[in-house]
Coordinates of C-alpha atoms and ligand atoms in Angstrom, one line a residue:
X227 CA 0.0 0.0 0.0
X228 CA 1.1 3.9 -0.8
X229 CA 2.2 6.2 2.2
X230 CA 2.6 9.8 1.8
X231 CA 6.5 10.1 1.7
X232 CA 5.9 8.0 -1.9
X233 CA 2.9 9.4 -3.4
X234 CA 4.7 13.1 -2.2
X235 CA 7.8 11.9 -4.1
X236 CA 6.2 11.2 -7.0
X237 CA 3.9 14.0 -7.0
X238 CA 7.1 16.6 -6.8
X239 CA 9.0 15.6 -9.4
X240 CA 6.0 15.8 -11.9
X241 CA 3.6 18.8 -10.2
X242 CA 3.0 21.6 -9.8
X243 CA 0.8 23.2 -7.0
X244 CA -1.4 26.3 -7.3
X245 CA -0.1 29.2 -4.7
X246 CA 2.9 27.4 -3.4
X247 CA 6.5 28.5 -3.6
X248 CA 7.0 25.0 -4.5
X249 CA 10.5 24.9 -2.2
X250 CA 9.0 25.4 0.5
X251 CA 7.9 21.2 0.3
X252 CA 11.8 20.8 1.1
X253 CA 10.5 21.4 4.4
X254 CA 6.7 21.6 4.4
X255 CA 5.7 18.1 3.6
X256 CA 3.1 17.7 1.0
X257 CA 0.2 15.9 2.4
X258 CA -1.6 13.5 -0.1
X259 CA -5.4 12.5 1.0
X260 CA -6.4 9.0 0.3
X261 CA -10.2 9.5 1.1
X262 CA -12.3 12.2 3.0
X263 CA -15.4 11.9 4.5
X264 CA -18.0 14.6 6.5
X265 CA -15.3 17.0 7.2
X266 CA -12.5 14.9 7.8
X267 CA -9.3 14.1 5.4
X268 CA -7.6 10.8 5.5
X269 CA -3.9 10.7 4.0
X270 CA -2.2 7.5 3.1
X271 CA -0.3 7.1 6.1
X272 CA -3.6 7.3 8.2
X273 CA -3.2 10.6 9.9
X274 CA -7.0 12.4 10.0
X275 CA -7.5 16.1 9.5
X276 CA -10.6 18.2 10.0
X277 CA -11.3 20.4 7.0
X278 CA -11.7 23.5 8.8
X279 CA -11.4 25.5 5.9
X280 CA -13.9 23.8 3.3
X281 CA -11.1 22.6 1.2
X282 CA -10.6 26.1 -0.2
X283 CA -14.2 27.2 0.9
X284 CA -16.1 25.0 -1.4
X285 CA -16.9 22.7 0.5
X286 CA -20.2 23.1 2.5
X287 CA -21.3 19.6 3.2
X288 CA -18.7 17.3 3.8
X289 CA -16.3 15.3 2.0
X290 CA -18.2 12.0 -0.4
X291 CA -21.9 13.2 0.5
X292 CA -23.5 10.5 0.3
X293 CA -27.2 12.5 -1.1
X294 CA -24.3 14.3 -3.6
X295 CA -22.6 10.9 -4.6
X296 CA -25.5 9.4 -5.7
X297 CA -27.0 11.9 -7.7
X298 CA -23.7 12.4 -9.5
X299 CA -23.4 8.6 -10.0
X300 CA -27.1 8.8 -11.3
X301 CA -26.1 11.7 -13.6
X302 CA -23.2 10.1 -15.0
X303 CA -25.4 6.9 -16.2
X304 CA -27.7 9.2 -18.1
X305 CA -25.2 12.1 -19.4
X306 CA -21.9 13.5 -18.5
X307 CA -21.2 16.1 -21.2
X308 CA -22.9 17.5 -24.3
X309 CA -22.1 20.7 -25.7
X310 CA -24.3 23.5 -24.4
X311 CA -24.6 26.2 -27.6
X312 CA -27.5 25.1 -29.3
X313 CA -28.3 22.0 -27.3
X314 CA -29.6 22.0 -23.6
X315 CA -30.3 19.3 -20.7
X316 CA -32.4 18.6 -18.1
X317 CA -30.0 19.4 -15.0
X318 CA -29.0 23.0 -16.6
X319 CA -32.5 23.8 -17.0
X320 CA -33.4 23.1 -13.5
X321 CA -30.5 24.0 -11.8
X322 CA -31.0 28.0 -13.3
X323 CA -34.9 27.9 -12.5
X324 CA -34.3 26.9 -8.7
X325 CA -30.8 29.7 -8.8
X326 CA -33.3 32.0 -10.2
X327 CA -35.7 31.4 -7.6
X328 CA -33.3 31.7 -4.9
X329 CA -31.8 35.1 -5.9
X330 CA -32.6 38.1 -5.2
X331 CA -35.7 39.6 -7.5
X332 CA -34.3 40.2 -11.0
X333 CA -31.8 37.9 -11.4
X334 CA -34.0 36.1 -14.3
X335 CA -31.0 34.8 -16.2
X336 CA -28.4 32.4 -15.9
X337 CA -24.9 32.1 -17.7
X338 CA -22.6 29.4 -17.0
X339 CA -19.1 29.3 -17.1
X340 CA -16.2 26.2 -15.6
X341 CA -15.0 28.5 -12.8
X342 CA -15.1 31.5 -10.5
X343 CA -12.6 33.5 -12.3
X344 CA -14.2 32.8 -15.7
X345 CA -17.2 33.7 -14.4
X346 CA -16.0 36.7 -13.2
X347 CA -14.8 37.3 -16.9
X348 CA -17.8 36.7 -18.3
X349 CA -19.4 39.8 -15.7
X350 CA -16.7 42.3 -16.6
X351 CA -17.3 41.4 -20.6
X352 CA -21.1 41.5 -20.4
X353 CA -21.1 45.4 -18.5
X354 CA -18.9 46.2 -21.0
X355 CA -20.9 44.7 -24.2
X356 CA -23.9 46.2 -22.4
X357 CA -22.6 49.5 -22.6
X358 CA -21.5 49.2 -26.1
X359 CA -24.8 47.7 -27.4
X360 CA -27.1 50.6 -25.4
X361 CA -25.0 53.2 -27.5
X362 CA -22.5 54.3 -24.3
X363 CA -19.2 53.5 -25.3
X364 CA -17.5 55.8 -22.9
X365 CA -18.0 53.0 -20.6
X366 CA -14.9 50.7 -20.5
X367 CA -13.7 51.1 -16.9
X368 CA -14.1 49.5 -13.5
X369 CA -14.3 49.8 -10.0
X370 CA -12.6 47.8 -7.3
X371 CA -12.4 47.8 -3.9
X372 CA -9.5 48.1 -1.7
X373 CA -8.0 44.6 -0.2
X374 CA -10.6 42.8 -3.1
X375 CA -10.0 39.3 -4.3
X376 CA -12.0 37.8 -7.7
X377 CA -9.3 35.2 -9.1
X378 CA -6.6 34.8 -10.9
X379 CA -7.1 35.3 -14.5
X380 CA -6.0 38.6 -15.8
X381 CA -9.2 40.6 -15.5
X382 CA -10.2 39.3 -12.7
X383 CA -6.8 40.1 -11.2
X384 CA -6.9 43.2 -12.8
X385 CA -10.0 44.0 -10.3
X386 CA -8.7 42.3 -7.6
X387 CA -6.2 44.1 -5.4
X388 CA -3.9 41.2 -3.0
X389 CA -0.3 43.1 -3.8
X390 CA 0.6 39.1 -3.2
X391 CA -1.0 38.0 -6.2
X392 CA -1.1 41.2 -8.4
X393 CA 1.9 43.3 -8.2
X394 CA 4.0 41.0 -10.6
X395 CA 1.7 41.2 -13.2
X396 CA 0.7 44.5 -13.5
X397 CA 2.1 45.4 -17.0
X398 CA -0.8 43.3 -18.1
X399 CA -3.5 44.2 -16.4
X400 CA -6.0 46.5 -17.5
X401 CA -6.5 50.0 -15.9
X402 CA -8.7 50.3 -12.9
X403 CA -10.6 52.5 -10.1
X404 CA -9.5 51.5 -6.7
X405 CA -11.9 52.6 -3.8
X406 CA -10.8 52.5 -0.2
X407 CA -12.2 49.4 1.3
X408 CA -15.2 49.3 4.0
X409 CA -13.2 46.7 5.9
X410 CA -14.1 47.5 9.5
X411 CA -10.5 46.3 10.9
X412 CA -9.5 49.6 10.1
X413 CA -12.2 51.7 11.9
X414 CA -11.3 53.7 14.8
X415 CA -11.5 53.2 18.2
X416 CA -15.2 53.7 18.8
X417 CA -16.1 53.6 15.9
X418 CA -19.7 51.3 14.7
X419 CA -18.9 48.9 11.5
X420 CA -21.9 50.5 10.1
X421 CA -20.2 54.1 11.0
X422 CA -16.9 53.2 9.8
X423 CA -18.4 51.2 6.4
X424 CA -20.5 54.5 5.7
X425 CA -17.2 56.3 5.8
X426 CA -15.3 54.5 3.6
X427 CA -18.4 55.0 1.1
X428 CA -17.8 58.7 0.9
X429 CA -14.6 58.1 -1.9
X430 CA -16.5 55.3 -3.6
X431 CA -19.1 57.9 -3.9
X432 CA -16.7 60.2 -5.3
X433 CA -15.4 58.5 -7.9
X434 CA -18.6 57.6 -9.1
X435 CA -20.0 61.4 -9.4
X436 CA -16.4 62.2 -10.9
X437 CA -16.1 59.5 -13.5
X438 CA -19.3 57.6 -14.3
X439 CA -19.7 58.5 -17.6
X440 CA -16.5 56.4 -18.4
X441 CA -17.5 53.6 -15.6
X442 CA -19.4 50.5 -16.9
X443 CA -19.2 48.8 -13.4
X444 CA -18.6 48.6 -9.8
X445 CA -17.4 44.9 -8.7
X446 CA -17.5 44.3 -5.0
X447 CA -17.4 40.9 -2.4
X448 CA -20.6 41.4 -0.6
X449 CA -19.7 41.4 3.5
X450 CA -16.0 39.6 3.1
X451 CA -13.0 40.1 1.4
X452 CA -12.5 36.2 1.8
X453 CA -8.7 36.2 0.1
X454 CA -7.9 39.4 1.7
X455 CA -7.7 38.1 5.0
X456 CA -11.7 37.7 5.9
X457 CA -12.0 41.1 6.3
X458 CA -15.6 42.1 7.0
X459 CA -18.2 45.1 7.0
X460 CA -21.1 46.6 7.0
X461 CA -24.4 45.5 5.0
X462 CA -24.8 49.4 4.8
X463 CA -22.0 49.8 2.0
X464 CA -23.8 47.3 -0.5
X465 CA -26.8 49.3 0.6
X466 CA -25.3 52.8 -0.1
X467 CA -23.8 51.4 -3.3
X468 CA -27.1 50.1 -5.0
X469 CA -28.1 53.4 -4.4
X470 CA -25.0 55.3 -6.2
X471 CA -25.1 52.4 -8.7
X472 CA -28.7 53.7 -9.7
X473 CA -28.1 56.9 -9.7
X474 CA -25.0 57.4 -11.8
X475 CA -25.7 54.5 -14.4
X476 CA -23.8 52.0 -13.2
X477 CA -23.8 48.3 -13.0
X478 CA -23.1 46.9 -9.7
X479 CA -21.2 43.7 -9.7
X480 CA -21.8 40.9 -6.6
X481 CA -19.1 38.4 -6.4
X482 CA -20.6 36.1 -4.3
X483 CA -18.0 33.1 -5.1
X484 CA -16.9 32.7 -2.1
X485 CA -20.2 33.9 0.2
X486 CA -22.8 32.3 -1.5
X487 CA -25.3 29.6 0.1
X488 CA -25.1 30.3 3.7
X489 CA -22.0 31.3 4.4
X490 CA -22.5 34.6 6.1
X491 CA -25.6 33.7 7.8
X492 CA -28.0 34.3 4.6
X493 CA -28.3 32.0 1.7
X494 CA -26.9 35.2 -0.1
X495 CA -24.7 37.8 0.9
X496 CA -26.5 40.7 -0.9
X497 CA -30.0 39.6 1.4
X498 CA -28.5 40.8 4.4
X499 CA -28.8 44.7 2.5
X500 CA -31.7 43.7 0.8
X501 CA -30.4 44.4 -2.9
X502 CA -30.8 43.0 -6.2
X503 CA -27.2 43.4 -8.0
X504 CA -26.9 44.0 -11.6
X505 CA -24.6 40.3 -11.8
X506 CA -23.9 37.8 -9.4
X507 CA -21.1 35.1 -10.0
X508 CA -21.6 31.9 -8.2
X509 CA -19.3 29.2 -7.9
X510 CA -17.2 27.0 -5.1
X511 CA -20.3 26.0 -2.6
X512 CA -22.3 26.3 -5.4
X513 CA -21.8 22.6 -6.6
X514 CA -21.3 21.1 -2.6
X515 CA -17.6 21.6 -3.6
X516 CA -17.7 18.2 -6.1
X517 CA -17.3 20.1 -9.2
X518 CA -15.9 23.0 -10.8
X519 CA -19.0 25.6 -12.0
X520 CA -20.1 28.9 -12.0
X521 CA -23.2 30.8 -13.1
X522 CA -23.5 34.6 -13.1
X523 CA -27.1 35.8 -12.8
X524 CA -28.3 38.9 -14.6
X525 CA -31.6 40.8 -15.2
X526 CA -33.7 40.4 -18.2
X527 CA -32.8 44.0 -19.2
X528 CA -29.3 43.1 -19.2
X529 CA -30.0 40.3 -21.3
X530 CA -32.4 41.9 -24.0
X531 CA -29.5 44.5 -24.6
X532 CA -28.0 41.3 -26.2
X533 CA -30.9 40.1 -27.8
X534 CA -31.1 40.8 -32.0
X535 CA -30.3 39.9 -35.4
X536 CA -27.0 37.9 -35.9
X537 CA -25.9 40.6 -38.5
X538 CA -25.8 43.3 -35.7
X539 CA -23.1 41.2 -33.7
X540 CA -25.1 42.4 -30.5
X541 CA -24.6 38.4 -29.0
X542 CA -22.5 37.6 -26.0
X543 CA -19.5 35.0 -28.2
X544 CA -18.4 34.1 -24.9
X545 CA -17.8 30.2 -24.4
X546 CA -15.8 27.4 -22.4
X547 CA -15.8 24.2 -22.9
X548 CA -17.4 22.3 -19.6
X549 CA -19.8 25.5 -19.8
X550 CA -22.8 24.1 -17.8
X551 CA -21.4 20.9 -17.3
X552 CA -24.3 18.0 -16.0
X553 CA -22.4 16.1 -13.5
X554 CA -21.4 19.3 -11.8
X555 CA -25.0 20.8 -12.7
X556 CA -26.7 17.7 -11.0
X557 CA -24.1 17.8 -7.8
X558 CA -25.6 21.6 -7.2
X559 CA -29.0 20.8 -7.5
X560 CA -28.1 18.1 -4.9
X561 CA -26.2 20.5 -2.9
X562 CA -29.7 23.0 -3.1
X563 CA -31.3 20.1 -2.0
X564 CA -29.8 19.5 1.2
X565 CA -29.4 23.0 2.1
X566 CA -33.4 23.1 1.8
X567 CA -34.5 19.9 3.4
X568 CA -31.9 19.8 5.9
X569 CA -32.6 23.5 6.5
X570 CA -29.1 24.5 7.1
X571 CA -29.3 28.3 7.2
X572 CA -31.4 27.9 10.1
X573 CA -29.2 25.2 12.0
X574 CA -26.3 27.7 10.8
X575 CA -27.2 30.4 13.4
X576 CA -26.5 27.7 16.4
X577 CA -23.1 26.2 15.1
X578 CA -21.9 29.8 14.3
X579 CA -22.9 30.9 17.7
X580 CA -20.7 28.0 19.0
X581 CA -18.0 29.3 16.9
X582 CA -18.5 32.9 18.2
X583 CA -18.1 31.4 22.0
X584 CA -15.2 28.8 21.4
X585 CA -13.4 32.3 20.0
X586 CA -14.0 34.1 22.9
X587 CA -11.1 33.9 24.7
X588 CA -8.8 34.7 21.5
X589 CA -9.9 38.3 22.1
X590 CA -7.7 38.7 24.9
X591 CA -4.9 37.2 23.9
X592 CA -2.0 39.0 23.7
X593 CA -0.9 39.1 20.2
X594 CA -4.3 39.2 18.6
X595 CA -6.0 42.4 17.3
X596 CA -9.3 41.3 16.1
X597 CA -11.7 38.6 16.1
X598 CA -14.6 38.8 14.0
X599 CA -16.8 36.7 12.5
X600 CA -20.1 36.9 9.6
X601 CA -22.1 33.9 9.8
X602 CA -20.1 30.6 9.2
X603 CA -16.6 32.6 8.8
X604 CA -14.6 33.9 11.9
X605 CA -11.0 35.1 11.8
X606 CA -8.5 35.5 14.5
X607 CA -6.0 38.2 13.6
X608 CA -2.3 38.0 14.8
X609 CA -0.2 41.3 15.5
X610 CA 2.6 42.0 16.8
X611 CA 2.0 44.6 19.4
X612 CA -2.0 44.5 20.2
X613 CA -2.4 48.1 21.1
X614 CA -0.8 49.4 17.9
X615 CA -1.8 46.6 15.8
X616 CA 2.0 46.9 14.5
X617 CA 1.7 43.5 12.0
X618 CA 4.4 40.8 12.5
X619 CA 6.8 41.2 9.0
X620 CA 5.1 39.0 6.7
X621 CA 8.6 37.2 6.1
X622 CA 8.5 35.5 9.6
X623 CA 5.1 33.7 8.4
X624 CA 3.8 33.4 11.7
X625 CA 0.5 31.9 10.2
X626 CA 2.5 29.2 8.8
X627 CA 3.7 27.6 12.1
X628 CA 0.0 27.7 13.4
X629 CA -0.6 25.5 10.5
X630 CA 2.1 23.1 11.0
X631 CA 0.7 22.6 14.5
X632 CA -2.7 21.5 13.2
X633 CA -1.6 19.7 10.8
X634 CA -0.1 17.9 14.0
X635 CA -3.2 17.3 15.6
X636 CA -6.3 16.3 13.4
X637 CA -7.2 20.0 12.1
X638 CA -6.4 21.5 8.6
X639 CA -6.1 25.3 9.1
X640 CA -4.3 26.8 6.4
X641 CA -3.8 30.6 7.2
X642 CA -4.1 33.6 5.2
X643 CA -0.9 35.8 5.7
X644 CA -1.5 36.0 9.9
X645 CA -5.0 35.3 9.9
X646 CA -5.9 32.0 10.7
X647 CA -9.9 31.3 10.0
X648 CA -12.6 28.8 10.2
X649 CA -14.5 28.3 7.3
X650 CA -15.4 25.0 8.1
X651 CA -18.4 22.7 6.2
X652 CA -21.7 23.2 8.1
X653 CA -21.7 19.5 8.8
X654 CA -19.7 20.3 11.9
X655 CA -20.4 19.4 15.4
X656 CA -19.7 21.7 18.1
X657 CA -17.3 19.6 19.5
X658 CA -15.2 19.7 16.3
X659 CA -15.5 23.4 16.6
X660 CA -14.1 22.9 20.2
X661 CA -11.2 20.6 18.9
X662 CA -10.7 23.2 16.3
X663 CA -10.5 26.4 18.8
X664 CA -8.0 24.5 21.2
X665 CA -5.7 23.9 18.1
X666 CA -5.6 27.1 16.9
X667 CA -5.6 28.4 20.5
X668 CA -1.8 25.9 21.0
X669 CA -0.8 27.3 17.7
X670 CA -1.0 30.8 18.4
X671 CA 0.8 30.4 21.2
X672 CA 3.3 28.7 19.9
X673 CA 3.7 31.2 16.9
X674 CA 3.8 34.2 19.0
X675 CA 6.3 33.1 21.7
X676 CA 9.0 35.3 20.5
Ligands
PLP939 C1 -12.1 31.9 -5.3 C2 -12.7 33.2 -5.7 C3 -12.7 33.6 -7.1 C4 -12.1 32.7 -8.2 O1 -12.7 31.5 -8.3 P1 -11.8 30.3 -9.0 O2 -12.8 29.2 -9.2 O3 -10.7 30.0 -8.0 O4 -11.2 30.8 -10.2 C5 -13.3 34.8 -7.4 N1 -13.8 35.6 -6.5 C6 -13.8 35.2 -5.2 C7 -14.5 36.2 -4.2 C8 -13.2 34.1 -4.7 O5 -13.2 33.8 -3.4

């Protein structure tokens, strides 16, 4: 039978792994999972983790669902692929009818792309086209926020803003606005999320009266910039920017890739400010995790901008491949499924109440700033100095060593920068929140000691 040290072997001398500095495995061993199950991880040489993090947040209901296995297996005996441009099947068709039935009001139409930085392509080329077909075509540029995260591909990155990911690139990403982000780490002392998040609207605000004319969208996370660090605000910014959105001509841009289906408490995001963007992308949770998909949700209007003779060359062109693959169509209709008859947002509220006590203690800690927390996401900040909130130098990669003592003791909490969080599926007990609390709570002692 395998064990890791030779499946690692052989997976480094012919991989390689997405956001890794790929010598760091000279230390850092690699760890390969032979099976998973609920929300643990099993590697070859038996050693269990809990996937406190969703596998990379996609992962809402466990690892090998039963409900999600069989209706993929069931899928796969019927159909796995057809090309979707001029043909169509049953689990596309039903899977947009229940996403637009469980969007906000006027999101009537569904697009499909293979991934959550496609899909965020697909938003960014659609404002644009829009513009261009309604006879604007001033229109080319975009907002961002501050801190913002929407993938990796180079218009997505080109609205994203993680120096990390982005600086190297920048000769080829396209221009952008960059508004100060509402992330409420940064308020004052004394200062409400909702005050501070207001605030930060002012400049967003700004830019928009100065330069709509050129501006075909706004793109924002709605409540956390997951990538940046779960940083979190105020349902009054969305609010505030629906509002500017309308008002200046402008299309407002929810990427909900990461905070879809119950992650912050609401099976949306953009519920908890009670607004209807202009696109949402969907993607990771959206399929339970099993398979890569995305849809982006748009209005009617949106959609009849595009709608017209061939010759006039008003149609969206835009395609890929796996676009509205059934195997990963049928896994998120499973995955809607059990969120409905399981009623999960509901049971949600107690586990991330558990969360929110099994935290509690972090806040006094000595070398941690902030914990906060939206619905089934909480963060623990490390610093350096509490008071000042002077960072640790991101070269000592304090985060890293409170991962190397999970992975020591049954939990998988791979940090972001000096943030470690729990993202974890909403299959968890409380007493696996507990577990995962005391290990972070070793590891962060043992990462600040010096
Ligand atoms: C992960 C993520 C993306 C990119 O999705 P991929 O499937 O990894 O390309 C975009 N936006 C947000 C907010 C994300 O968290």
């Amino acid at each position: 039978m395998s064990s890791n040290s030779e499946i690692m072997a052989r997976d480094l001398s012919v991989l390689w792994h997405p956001c890794t500095q790929m010598k760091d495995h000279e230390q850092l061993p690699l760890i390969p999972i032979r099976r998973g199950s609920g929300v643990w991880l099993e590697d070859f040489d038996g050693n269990r983790y809990i996937d406190a993090i969703s596998s990379w947040w996609v992962n809402i209901l466990g690892h090998c669902n039963p409900r999600i296995n069989q209706a993929v297996h069931d899928q796969l005996d019927k159909l796995e692929h057809v090309i979707l441009a001029g043909f169509s099947h049953e689990p596309v068709v039903a899977l947009s009818e229940r996403l637009v039935a469980l969007t906000p009001p006027g999101l009537d139409r569904v697009f499909l792309a293979d991934n959550g930085s496609s899909g965020i392509e697909v938003t960014l080329k659609m404002s644009f086209h829009y513009w261009q077909n309604k006879g604007r075509p001033k229109k080319q540029r975009f907002v961002t926020l501050g801190n913002s995260y929407h993938g990796e591909t180079l218009a997505a990155l080109a609205v994203g803003d993680v120096a990390l990911y982005k600086s190297t690139y920048k000769p080829l990403l396209m221009d952008v606005f960059t508004a100060p982000s509402p992330d409420c780490y940064h308020r004052e002392a004394g200062e409400s999320w909702e005050d501070f998040s207001r605030r930060q609207f002012l400049e967003m605000k700004k830019i928009l009266a100065e330069h709509h004319e050129e501006i075909c969208g706004v793109i924002v996370e709605p409540l956390v910039q997951c990538a940046g660090g779960m940083r979190m605000y105020h349902p009054v910014y969305l609010k505030l920017l629906r509002e500017a959105c309308d008002k200046y001509q402008v299309h407002l841009i929810a990427d909900e890739i990461a905070v879809g289906f119950g992650r912050t408490g609401t099976l949306f995001a953009c519920e908890q400010a009670g607004i209807t963007p202009d696109f949402m992308a969907l993607s990771k949770a959206l399929t339970g995790g099993y398979l890569p998909l995305c849809a982006v949700l748009t209005s009617n209007e949106i959609y009849d901008a595009f709608y017209d003779d061939y010759q006039t060359l008003r149609a969206f062109l835009h395609s890929h491949s796996f676009t509205g693959n059934p195997l990963a169509c049928a896994a998120a209709i499973a995955t809607l499924d059990i969120i409905e008859s399981d009623n999960l947002i509901e049971k949600n509220r107690a586990l991330s109440t558990h969360m929110a006590q099994a935290l509690e203690r972090f806040k006094d800690h000595p070398h941690v700033a902030e914990v906060r927390q939206t619905g089934m996401i909480a963060a623990v900040e490390m610093v350096r100095d509490k008071a000042s909130r002077e960072p640790y130098d991101w070269r000592e990669r304090r985060g890293m060593r409170v991962y190397e003592h999970a992975l020591k003791n049954q939990a998988l909490l791979r940090p972001l920068g000096n943030v470690t969080y729990f993202m974890p599926p909403y299959i968890i007990t409380p007493e696996q929140i507990d577990h995962l609390a005391e290990v972070a709570w070793q590891g962060i002692n043992l990462a600040t000691q010096d």
